Coordinates of C-alpha atoms in Angstrom, one line a residue:
M1 CA -20.8 3.9 -4.6
T2 CA -19.4 6.8 -2.4
T3 CA -16.7 9.2 -3.6
I4 CA -14.3 11.3 -1.8
S5 CA -14.5 15.0 -2.4
Q6 CA -11.8 16.5 -4.6
T7 CA -9.4 19.1 -3.2
P8 CA -6.8 21.2 -5.0
R9 CA -4.2 18.7 -3.7
T10 CA -6.0 15.6 -5.1
T11 CA -7.2 17.1 -8.3
L12 CA -5.2 15.4 -11.1
K13 CA -3.4 17.9 -13.5
R14 CA -2.0 15.4 -16.1
L15 CA -4.3 12.7 -17.6
P16 CA -7.2 13.5 -15.3
Q17 CA -9.3 10.8 -17.1
R18 CA -7.2 8.2 -15.3
G19 CA -8.1 9.6 -11.9
S20 CA -10.8 8.4 -9.6
Y21 CA -12.2 9.4 -6.4
N22 CA -14.4 6.4 -5.9
R23 CA -13.9 5.1 -2.3
Q24 CA -14.5 1.5 -3.3
L25 CA -11.6 1.6 -5.9
I26 CA -9.4 3.4 -3.4
N27 CA -10.0 0.8 -0.8
Q28 CA -9.4 -2.0 -3.3
I29 CA -5.9 -0.8 -4.2
L30 CA -5.0 0.0 -0.5
D31 CA -6.3 -3.5 0.6
E32 CA -4.2 -5.3 -2.1
A33 CA -0.8 -3.6 -1.7
F34 CA 1.8 -4.4 1.1
V35 CA 3.9 -1.3 1.2
C36 CA 3.3 2.5 1.3
H37 CA 5.7 5.4 0.9
V38 CA 5.2 8.1 3.5
G39 CA 6.3 11.6 2.5
F40 CA 6.8 14.4 4.9
I41 CA 9.2 17.4 5.6
V42 CA 11.3 17.9 8.7
D43 CA 13.4 21.1 9.0
G44 CA 13.0 21.8 5.3
Q45 CA 14.2 18.4 4.4
P46 CA 11.8 16.3 2.3
L47 CA 11.8 12.6 3.4
V48 CA 10.0 9.6 1.8
I49 CA 10.0 6.3 3.9
P50 CA 8.5 2.9 2.7
T51 CA 6.6 1.0 5.5
G52 CA 3.9 -1.5 5.9
Y53 CA 0.4 -0.3 6.6
A54 CA -3.2 -1.5 6.9
R55 CA -6.6 0.0 6.3
A56 CA -9.2 -0.2 8.9
G57 CA -12.4 1.3 7.6
D58 CA -11.9 4.9 6.6
N59 CA -8.3 5.1 8.2
L60 CA -4.8 3.9 7.3
L61 CA -2.6 2.5 10.2
I62 CA 1.1 2.5 10.3
H63 CA 3.2 1.5 13.2
G64 CA 6.7 0.9 14.3
S65 CA 9.3 1.4 17.1
Q66 CA 9.0 4.4 19.3
A67 CA 12.5 5.3 18.4
S68 CA 11.2 5.8 14.7
R69 CA 12.2 9.3 13.5
M70 CA 9.2 9.2 11.0
L71 CA 6.6 8.2 13.6
R72 CA 7.9 10.7 16.2
H73 CA 7.4 13.5 13.6
L74 CA 4.1 12.3 12.1
S75 CA 2.6 12.1 15.7
E76 CA 3.2 15.8 15.9
G77 CA 0.4 16.5 13.4
I78 CA 2.7 17.5 10.4
D79 CA 1.3 17.3 6.9
V80 CA 1.7 13.7 5.3
C81 CA 1.4 12.5 1.8
L82 CA 1.2 8.7 1.7
T83 CA 1.3 6.8 -1.7
V84 CA 0.7 3.2 -2.7
T85 CA 1.3 1.7 -6.2
L86 CA 0.6 -1.7 -7.8
I87 CA 2.3 -2.5 -11.1
D88 CA 0.0 -4.7 -13.4
G89 CA 2.1 -4.8 -16.6
L90 CA 4.8 -3.5 -18.7
V91 CA 3.3 -1.7 -21.8
L92 CA 5.5 -2.1 -24.8
A93 CA 4.8 0.5 -27.6
R94 CA 6.2 0.7 -31.1
S95 CA 8.1 3.8 -30.3
A96 CA 10.5 4.3 -27.2
F97 CA 8.6 7.4 -26.2
H98 CA 5.2 5.7 -25.6
H99 CA 6.4 2.8 -23.5
S100 CA 4.5 2.8 -20.2
M101 CA 3.3 0.6 -17.4
N102 CA -0.2 -0.3 -16.4
Y103 CA -0.7 0.6 -12.7
R104 CA -3.1 1.3 -10.0
S105 CA -2.1 3.9 -7.3
V106 CA -3.5 5.9 -4.5
V107 CA -2.4 9.2 -2.9
V108 CA -3.5 10.2 0.6
F109 CA -3.0 13.5 2.2
G110 CA -3.7 14.4 5.7
R111 CA -2.4 14.5 9.3
A112 CA -1.9 11.4 11.4
T113 CA -2.8 10.9 15.1
T114 CA -1.5 8.5 17.6
I115 CA -3.4 5.7 19.0
E116 CA -2.8 5.7 22.8
D117 CA -5.5 3.4 24.3
P118 CA -4.1 0.0 24.6
V119 CA -7.4 -1.7 23.5
K120 CA -7.4 0.3 20.4
K121 CA -3.7 -0.1 19.7
T122 CA -4.2 -3.9 20.0
A123 CA -7.0 -3.6 17.6
A124 CA -4.9 -1.7 15.3
L125 CA -2.1 -4.2 15.5
F126 CA -4.5 -7.0 14.7
A127 CA -5.7 -5.1 11.7
L128 CA -2.0 -4.8 10.5
S129 CA -1.6 -8.6 10.9
E130 CA -4.7 -9.5 9.0
H131 CA -3.7 -7.0 6.3
M132 CA -0.3 -9.0 5.9
I133 CA -1.8 -12.6 6.2
P134 CA -5.4 -13.3 7.4
S135 CA -5.8 -15.9 10.2
R136 CA -2.1 -15.5 11.5
W137 CA -3.2 -13.5 14.6
A138 CA -5.1 -16.5 16.0
D139 CA -1.9 -18.6 16.0
V140 CA 0.7 -16.3 17.5
R141 CA 1.5 -15.0 20.9
K142 CA -0.3 -11.5 21.3
P143 CA 1.7 -8.4 22.1
N144 CA 2.6 -8.0 25.9
Q145 CA 2.5 -4.9 27.8
R146 CA 6.3 -4.1 27.0
E147 CA 5.9 -4.6 23.4
L148 CA 2.7 -2.3 23.3
E149 CA 4.8 0.4 25.2
Q150 CA 7.6 0.2 22.6
T151 CA 5.3 0.3 19.7
T152 CA 3.8 3.5 18.1
V153 CA 0.7 3.2 16.0
L154 CA -0.7 6.1 14.0
S155 CA -3.9 6.6 12.3
L156 CA -4.3 8.7 9.0
P157 CA -7.9 9.4 7.8
I158 CA -8.7 8.6 4.2
T159 CA -10.6 11.8 3.7
E160 CA -8.4 13.5 1.1
A161 CA -7.4 10.9 -1.4
S162 CA -7.5 10.0 -5.1
A163 CA -6.6 7.0 -7.3
K164 CA -4.9 6.9 -10.6
V165 CA -5.3 3.9 -12.9
R166 CA -3.7 3.0 -16.5
T167 CA -5.0 -0.2 -18.2
G168 CA -4.9 -1.5 -21.8
P169 CA -2.6 -1.6 -24.8
P170 CA 0.0 0.9 -25.7
L171 CA -1.1 4.2 -27.3
D172 CA 1.2 4.9 -30.4
D173 CA 1.2 7.8 -32.9
D174 CA -1.0 6.9 -35.9
E175 CA 2.0 6.6 -38.2
D176 CA 3.8 4.2 -35.9
Y177 CA 1.1 1.5 -36.1
A178 CA 2.5 0.5 -39.5
L179 CA 6.0 -0.3 -38.1
D180 CA 7.1 -3.7 -38.1
V181 CA 7.6 -3.9 -34.3
W182 CA 6.0 -6.1 -31.8
A183 CA 3.8 -4.1 -29.3
G184 CA 1.5 -5.1 -26.4
V185 CA 1.4 -5.7 -22.6
I186 CA 3.6 -8.1 -20.5
P187 CA 1.2 -8.7 -17.5
L188 CA 2.7 -8.8 -14.0
K189 CA 1.4 -10.1 -10.8
L190 CA 2.6 -11.0 -7.3
V191 CA 2.5 -14.7 -6.8
A192 CA 3.3 -16.5 -3.5
E193 CA 5.6 -19.5 -3.6
S194 CA 5.8 -22.4 -1.2
P195 CA 6.7 -21.4 2.5
I196 CA 10.1 -22.1 3.8
A197 CA 10.3 -23.2 7.3
D198 CA 12.4 -21.5 9.9
P199 CA 15.6 -23.6 10.4
R200 CA 14.8 -23.7 14.3
L201 CA 11.2 -25.0 13.7
P202 CA 10.4 -28.4 15.1
K203 CA 9.9 -30.8 12.2
Q204 CA 6.5 -31.9 13.6
I205 CA 5.0 -28.5 13.2
E206 CA 3.4 -28.1 9.7
A207 CA 2.8 -25.0 7.8
P208 CA -0.7 -23.7 8.4
D209 CA -3.1 -23.7 5.3
Y210 CA -3.1 -19.9 5.0
S211 CA 0.6 -20.0 4.3
Q212 CA 0.4 -22.8 1.9
K213 CA -2.6 -21.5 0.1
F214 CA -1.8 -17.8 0.2
V215 CA -3.4 -15.6 -2.3
R216 CA -3.3 -11.8 -2.1
S217 CA -6.8 -10.2 -1.7
G218 CA -7.8 -8.5 -4.9
L219 CA -5.5 -10.6 -7.2

């Protein structure tokens, strides 16, 4: 198992025992989530923007319109902090103070670069599509030249990153274990329901297997 070298920015200060720099764990969390939050500073103003993403090897890919303020600023090579969080359960303790959540999270620091080459940009868009729902790319119309020109794709290396994970039951104060109060974990997970067809879809077109049997990787 390979690990990512710690830096002052990725070294966990609080509850460091929950931290990990294992690349396999970091990749698993990144591959399961759909949305990341991108933090950056523009003219002294901190901003945090949610967006979709994908992992391609040791890089994260984000994309959007060329008009996107976030992408314009990130393409200038400013510092970025990207986070991903998965919630696995609500942790109900015997005291209000010790209530918590079971979670898996990743924080990535770095600077993004723009993917300009049309072939590499198309490959990145394929990766983004596959991250959302595998096999969909083969069925749909591919981006044309105009759409490629209107789309910005950035790559952020996963070279400065850490994971933080909480699992297990509540951790109460010793004297509180005698309280007559239920305690434990309410597990949470993301579940796909039956697909809903577009109202303008011809009735003879059936939902593909990957939409009817969708299961998120890692779940």
